[in-house]
Short mmCIF file of C-alpha atoms in Angstrom, two decimals:
data_model
loop_
_atom_site.label_atom_id
_atom_site.label_comp_id
_atom_site.label_asym_id
_atom_site.label_seq_id
_atom_site.Cartn_x
_atom_site.Cartn_y
_atom_site.Cartn_z
CA MET A 1 -18.54 -7.96 -2.65
CA SER A 2 -17.06 -11.42 -2.95
CA SER A 3 -19.00 -14.17 -1.17
CA ASP A 4 -15.79 -16.12 -0.56
CA PRO A 5 -14.71 -15.63 3.07
CA ASN A 6 -11.11 -16.60 2.18
CA ARG A 7 -10.40 -13.53 0.07
CA ALA A 8 -10.92 -9.78 0.01
CA ASP A 9 -12.39 -7.83 -2.89
CA LEU A 10 -12.03 -4.36 -4.34
CA GLY A 11 -14.23 -2.95 -1.58
CA LYS A 12 -11.13 -3.53 0.60
CA ASP A 13 -13.02 -3.98 3.82
CA PRO A 14 -10.26 -3.82 6.46
CA GLN A 15 -11.41 -6.94 8.31
CA ARG A 16 -11.62 -9.01 5.13
CA VAL A 17 -8.21 -7.81 3.93
CA SER A 18 -6.66 -8.51 7.34
CA GLY A 19 -8.27 -11.94 7.54
CA MET A 20 -7.07 -12.86 4.07
CA PHE A 21 -3.46 -11.96 4.92
CA ASP A 22 -3.73 -13.80 8.24
CA GLN A 23 -4.40 -16.98 6.27
CA VAL A 24 -1.43 -16.65 3.91
CA ALA A 25 1.14 -15.40 6.44
CA ALA A 26 3.17 -18.61 6.83
CA ALA A 27 3.84 -19.11 3.10
CA TYR A 28 3.55 -15.48 2.02
CA ASP A 29 7.21 -14.71 1.29
CA ARG A 30 7.86 -17.96 -0.55
CA THR A 31 4.76 -17.52 -2.69
CA ASN A 32 5.65 -13.94 -3.57
CA SER A 33 9.13 -14.97 -4.64
CA VAL A 34 7.75 -17.67 -6.93
CA LEU A 35 5.01 -15.50 -8.44
CA SER A 36 7.37 -12.56 -9.04
CA LEU A 37 9.92 -14.88 -10.69
CA GLY A 38 12.45 -13.77 -8.08
CA ASN A 39 12.08 -10.06 -8.83
CA ASP A 40 10.89 -9.37 -5.27
CA ARG A 41 14.54 -9.42 -4.14
CA PHE A 42 15.49 -6.79 -6.71
CA TRP A 43 12.53 -4.62 -5.68
CA ARG A 44 13.58 -4.82 -2.01
CA VAL A 45 17.14 -3.76 -2.88
CA ALA A 46 15.83 -0.79 -4.89
CA THR A 47 13.60 0.23 -1.99
CA LEU A 48 16.47 -0.07 0.48
CA LYS A 49 18.66 2.20 -1.64
CA ALA A 50 15.85 4.75 -1.98
CA VAL A 51 15.14 4.82 1.77
CA ALA A 52 18.88 5.00 2.54
CA PRO A 53 18.50 4.30 6.28
CA GLN A 54 21.16 5.70 8.61
CA ARG A 55 22.33 4.61 12.06
CA GLY A 56 20.19 6.17 14.78
CA GLU A 57 17.24 6.95 12.53
CA ARG A 58 13.72 5.67 13.12
CA ILE A 59 12.23 3.96 10.08
CA LEU A 60 8.58 2.96 9.72
CA ASP A 61 8.02 0.03 7.37
CA LEU A 62 4.25 -0.03 6.95
CA ALA A 63 2.48 -3.11 5.54
CA ALA A 64 5.65 -4.95 6.52
CA GLY A 65 4.00 -8.36 6.54
CA THR A 66 6.33 -10.89 8.16
CA GLY A 67 9.17 -8.37 8.33
CA THR A 68 11.15 -9.54 5.31
CA SER A 69 11.22 -6.00 3.91
CA SER A 70 12.06 -4.56 7.33
CA MET A 71 15.05 -6.86 7.79
CA ALA A 72 16.74 -5.14 4.85
CA PHE A 73 16.98 -1.93 6.91
CA VAL A 74 18.30 -3.56 10.09
CA PRO A 75 22.05 -3.71 9.19
CA SER A 76 22.13 0.09 8.83
CA GLY A 77 21.74 0.47 12.58
CA ALA A 78 18.43 2.33 12.26
CA HIS A 79 15.60 1.43 14.62
CA VAL A 80 12.98 -0.20 12.41
CA VAL A 81 9.28 -0.43 13.22
CA ALA A 82 7.58 -3.14 11.17
CA ALA A 83 3.86 -2.35 11.15
CA ASP A 84 1.03 -4.31 9.59
CA PHE A 85 -2.74 -4.53 9.94
CA SER A 86 -2.74 -8.34 9.91
CA ARG A 87 -2.35 -10.07 13.28
CA GLY A 88 -1.21 -13.21 11.50
CA MET A 89 1.56 -11.40 9.66
CA ILE A 90 2.76 -9.69 12.84
CA ALA A 91 2.74 -12.98 14.74
CA GLU A 92 4.74 -14.70 11.99
CA GLY A 93 7.17 -11.77 11.89
CA ARG A 94 7.76 -11.93 15.63
CA ARG A 95 8.27 -15.69 15.42
CA ARG A 96 10.94 -15.27 12.74
CA HIS A 97 12.65 -12.04 13.81
CA GLY A 98 11.59 -11.36 17.39
CA ASN A 99 15.19 -11.54 18.63
CA VAL A 100 16.47 -8.71 16.42
CA PRO A 101 17.28 -5.85 18.83
CA ASN A 102 16.62 -2.87 16.54
CA LEU A 103 13.42 -4.26 15.02
CA GLU A 104 9.98 -4.12 16.61
CA PHE A 105 6.59 -5.27 15.35
CA VAL A 106 3.42 -3.21 15.78
CA GLN A 107 -0.10 -3.92 14.60
CA ALA A 108 -1.31 -0.75 12.90
CA ASP A 109 -4.06 0.59 10.66
CA ALA A 110 -2.53 2.66 7.84
CA THR A 111 -5.40 5.16 8.00
CA ASP A 112 -5.05 5.72 11.77
CA LEU A 113 -1.45 5.12 12.78
CA PRO A 114 -0.69 4.64 16.50
CA PHE A 115 2.35 6.92 16.40
CA GLN A 116 3.15 10.49 17.42
CA ASP A 117 3.49 13.37 14.97
CA GLY A 118 6.96 13.57 13.45
CA GLU A 119 8.15 10.33 14.99
CA PHE A 120 10.06 8.89 12.01
CA ASP A 121 12.96 10.01 9.85
CA ALA A 122 11.66 7.92 6.96
CA VAL A 123 8.52 5.96 6.15
CA THR A 124 8.15 3.29 3.53
CA MET A 125 5.42 0.99 2.25
CA SER A 126 5.94 -1.88 -0.16
CA PHE A 127 2.99 -3.50 -1.93
CA GLY A 128 0.57 -2.43 0.80
CA LEU A 129 -0.90 0.94 -0.16
CA ARG A 130 -2.95 -0.81 -2.83
CA ASN A 131 -4.72 -2.85 -0.12
CA VAL A 132 -5.80 0.14 2.00
CA ASN A 133 -9.43 1.16 1.65
CA ASP A 134 -8.48 4.87 1.73
CA PRO A 135 -4.94 5.16 0.33
CA ARG A 136 -4.98 8.96 0.17
CA ARG A 137 -5.75 9.13 3.88
CA ALA A 138 -2.90 6.68 4.49
CA LEU A 139 -0.52 8.98 2.61
CA ARG A 140 -1.60 11.86 4.87
CA GLU A 141 -1.09 9.72 7.96
CA LEU A 142 2.37 8.74 6.78
CA ARG A 143 3.24 12.40 6.37
CA ARG A 144 1.88 13.19 9.85
CA VAL A 145 4.24 10.72 11.53
CA THR A 146 7.26 11.83 9.47
CA LYS A 147 9.66 14.50 10.71
CA PRO A 148 9.99 17.76 8.73
CA GLY A 149 12.50 17.00 6.02
CA GLY A 150 11.84 13.29 6.37
CA ARG A 151 11.31 11.04 3.40
CA ILE A 152 8.81 8.58 1.99
CA VAL A 153 9.33 5.66 -0.37
CA VAL A 154 6.37 3.74 -1.78
CA CYS A 155 7.06 0.58 -3.78
CA GLU A 156 3.90 -0.62 -5.47
CA PHE A 157 2.65 -2.58 -8.45
CA SER A 158 1.88 -0.30 -11.37
CA HIS A 159 1.21 -0.26 -15.10
CA PRO A 160 3.92 -0.91 -17.72
CA PRO A 161 3.96 2.05 -20.14
CA SER A 162 4.73 -0.20 -23.11
CA ARG A 163 1.47 -1.45 -24.62
CA ALA A 164 3.13 -4.61 -25.93
CA PHE A 165 4.77 -5.48 -22.62
CA ASN A 166 1.60 -4.61 -20.72
CA GLY A 167 -0.24 -7.16 -22.86
CA LEU A 168 2.27 -9.85 -21.91
CA TYR A 169 2.04 -8.83 -18.26
CA ARG A 170 -1.75 -9.02 -18.27
CA PHE A 171 -1.55 -12.46 -19.89
CA TYR A 172 0.78 -13.64 -17.11
CA ASN A 173 -1.47 -12.22 -14.38
CA ASP A 174 -4.70 -13.52 -15.91
CA ARG A 175 -3.60 -16.95 -17.13
CA VAL A 176 -0.34 -18.04 -15.52
CA LEU A 177 -0.44 -16.51 -12.04
CA PRO A 178 -3.71 -18.19 -10.94
CA THR A 179 -2.38 -21.63 -11.92
CA VAL A 180 0.94 -21.13 -10.12
CA ALA A 181 -0.81 -19.65 -7.07
CA LYS A 182 -2.95 -22.77 -6.72
CA ALA A 183 0.20 -24.86 -6.64
CA VAL A 184 2.26 -22.86 -4.15
CA SER A 185 -0.12 -20.76 -2.04
CA SER A 186 -2.09 -21.71 1.04
CA ASN A 187 -4.95 -19.52 -0.24
CA ALA A 188 -5.01 -19.23 -4.02
CA GLU A 189 -8.16 -17.11 -3.88
CA ALA A 190 -6.12 -14.36 -2.22
CA TYR A 191 -4.08 -14.08 -5.39
CA ASP A 192 -7.23 -13.63 -7.46
CA TYR A 193 -7.75 -10.51 -5.36
CA LEU A 194 -4.10 -9.55 -5.93
CA ASN A 195 -4.63 -9.64 -9.68
CA GLU A 196 -7.83 -7.61 -9.47
CA SER A 197 -6.29 -5.02 -7.17
CA ILE A 198 -3.30 -4.51 -9.50
CA ARG A 199 -5.57 -4.04 -12.50
CA ASP A 200 -7.72 -1.54 -10.56
CA TRP A 201 -4.77 0.44 -9.13
CA PRO A 202 -4.01 3.86 -10.68
CA ASP A 203 -1.00 4.54 -12.86
CA GLN A 204 2.28 6.15 -11.84
CA PRO A 205 1.36 9.83 -12.46
CA THR A 206 -1.91 9.42 -10.54
CA LEU A 207 -0.18 8.01 -7.45
CA ALA A 208 2.39 10.81 -7.66
CA ALA A 209 -0.50 13.32 -7.71
CA TRP A 210 -2.06 11.65 -4.64
CA MET A 211 1.24 12.05 -2.81
CA ARG A 212 1.43 15.75 -3.66
CA ASP A 213 -2.19 16.21 -2.57
CA ALA A 214 -1.24 14.63 0.78
CA GLY A 215 1.42 17.33 1.26
CA TRP A 216 4.55 15.51 0.11
CA VAL A 217 6.99 17.53 -2.00
CA ASP A 218 9.79 16.68 -4.44
CA VAL A 219 7.67 13.73 -5.54
CA ALA A 220 9.17 11.58 -8.26
CA TYR A 221 8.97 7.99 -9.43
CA ARG A 222 10.91 5.49 -11.46
CA ASN A 223 9.79 2.24 -13.02
CA LEU A 224 11.22 -1.13 -12.04
CA THR A 225 10.98 -4.26 -14.21
CA PHE A 226 9.50 -2.37 -17.18
CA GLY A 227 6.89 -0.66 -15.00
CA ILE A 228 5.43 -3.76 -13.38
CA VAL A 229 6.44 -1.96 -10.19
CA ALA A 230 7.04 1.76 -9.59
CA LEU A 231 9.13 3.31 -6.83
CA HIS A 232 7.66 6.63 -5.67
CA ARG A 233 9.65 9.04 -3.49
CA GLY A 234 8.97 12.32 -1.72
CA SER A 235 9.84 14.43 1.30
CA ASN A 236 7.90 16.12 4.08
CA PRO A 237 8.29 19.91 4.05
CA GLY A 238 6.95 20.14 7.60
CA ALA A 239 4.16 22.40 8.85
#
């Protein structure tokens, strides 16, 4: 376990992870945009199209952070629940978007969601499953709160299938990202954890298998930005 109180480690202790994100909440979106070279906007659009929210639906956006991802669903007319484990992220989200009528913020643990069975038409999680200490349990919880026939979309960092591109990507993460993070982030150590967690995260077929094990069906994925990110989809067959 890391001795640095300002960052989490691969043990993913919930309190350390939450505390780390509390510290970076104010500058989180700006930092992510810089570090992703602007690709975060493209990834949000791809996620929006995959979720395909409809007016009157209830959408759970888990690990929503400050609500930037959730705001993409708001124009559809769906009721969006932006949930996150970090109090700091939720507080920042409410400060920015608290006046949006069809958006609410809820503090929630992904492994023990405070929602009823079958409450949502669709559930989505962007760049958050990797930070959960028991991601397979989180996938089961997401299925529990999804209606029969409902859908899931998980957008997460992954592993580029091209060996040459993966080498370039690892060079960026190992050498460039830490330097940039020190310049633009309020907690550069948090992005050391980000790099470690991406490297430790399973590949696309493994995450797809986890989703099937959790009871999701019609599971498929597609790579974004050469496989730096993968968009996984599935549906809930019901009981």
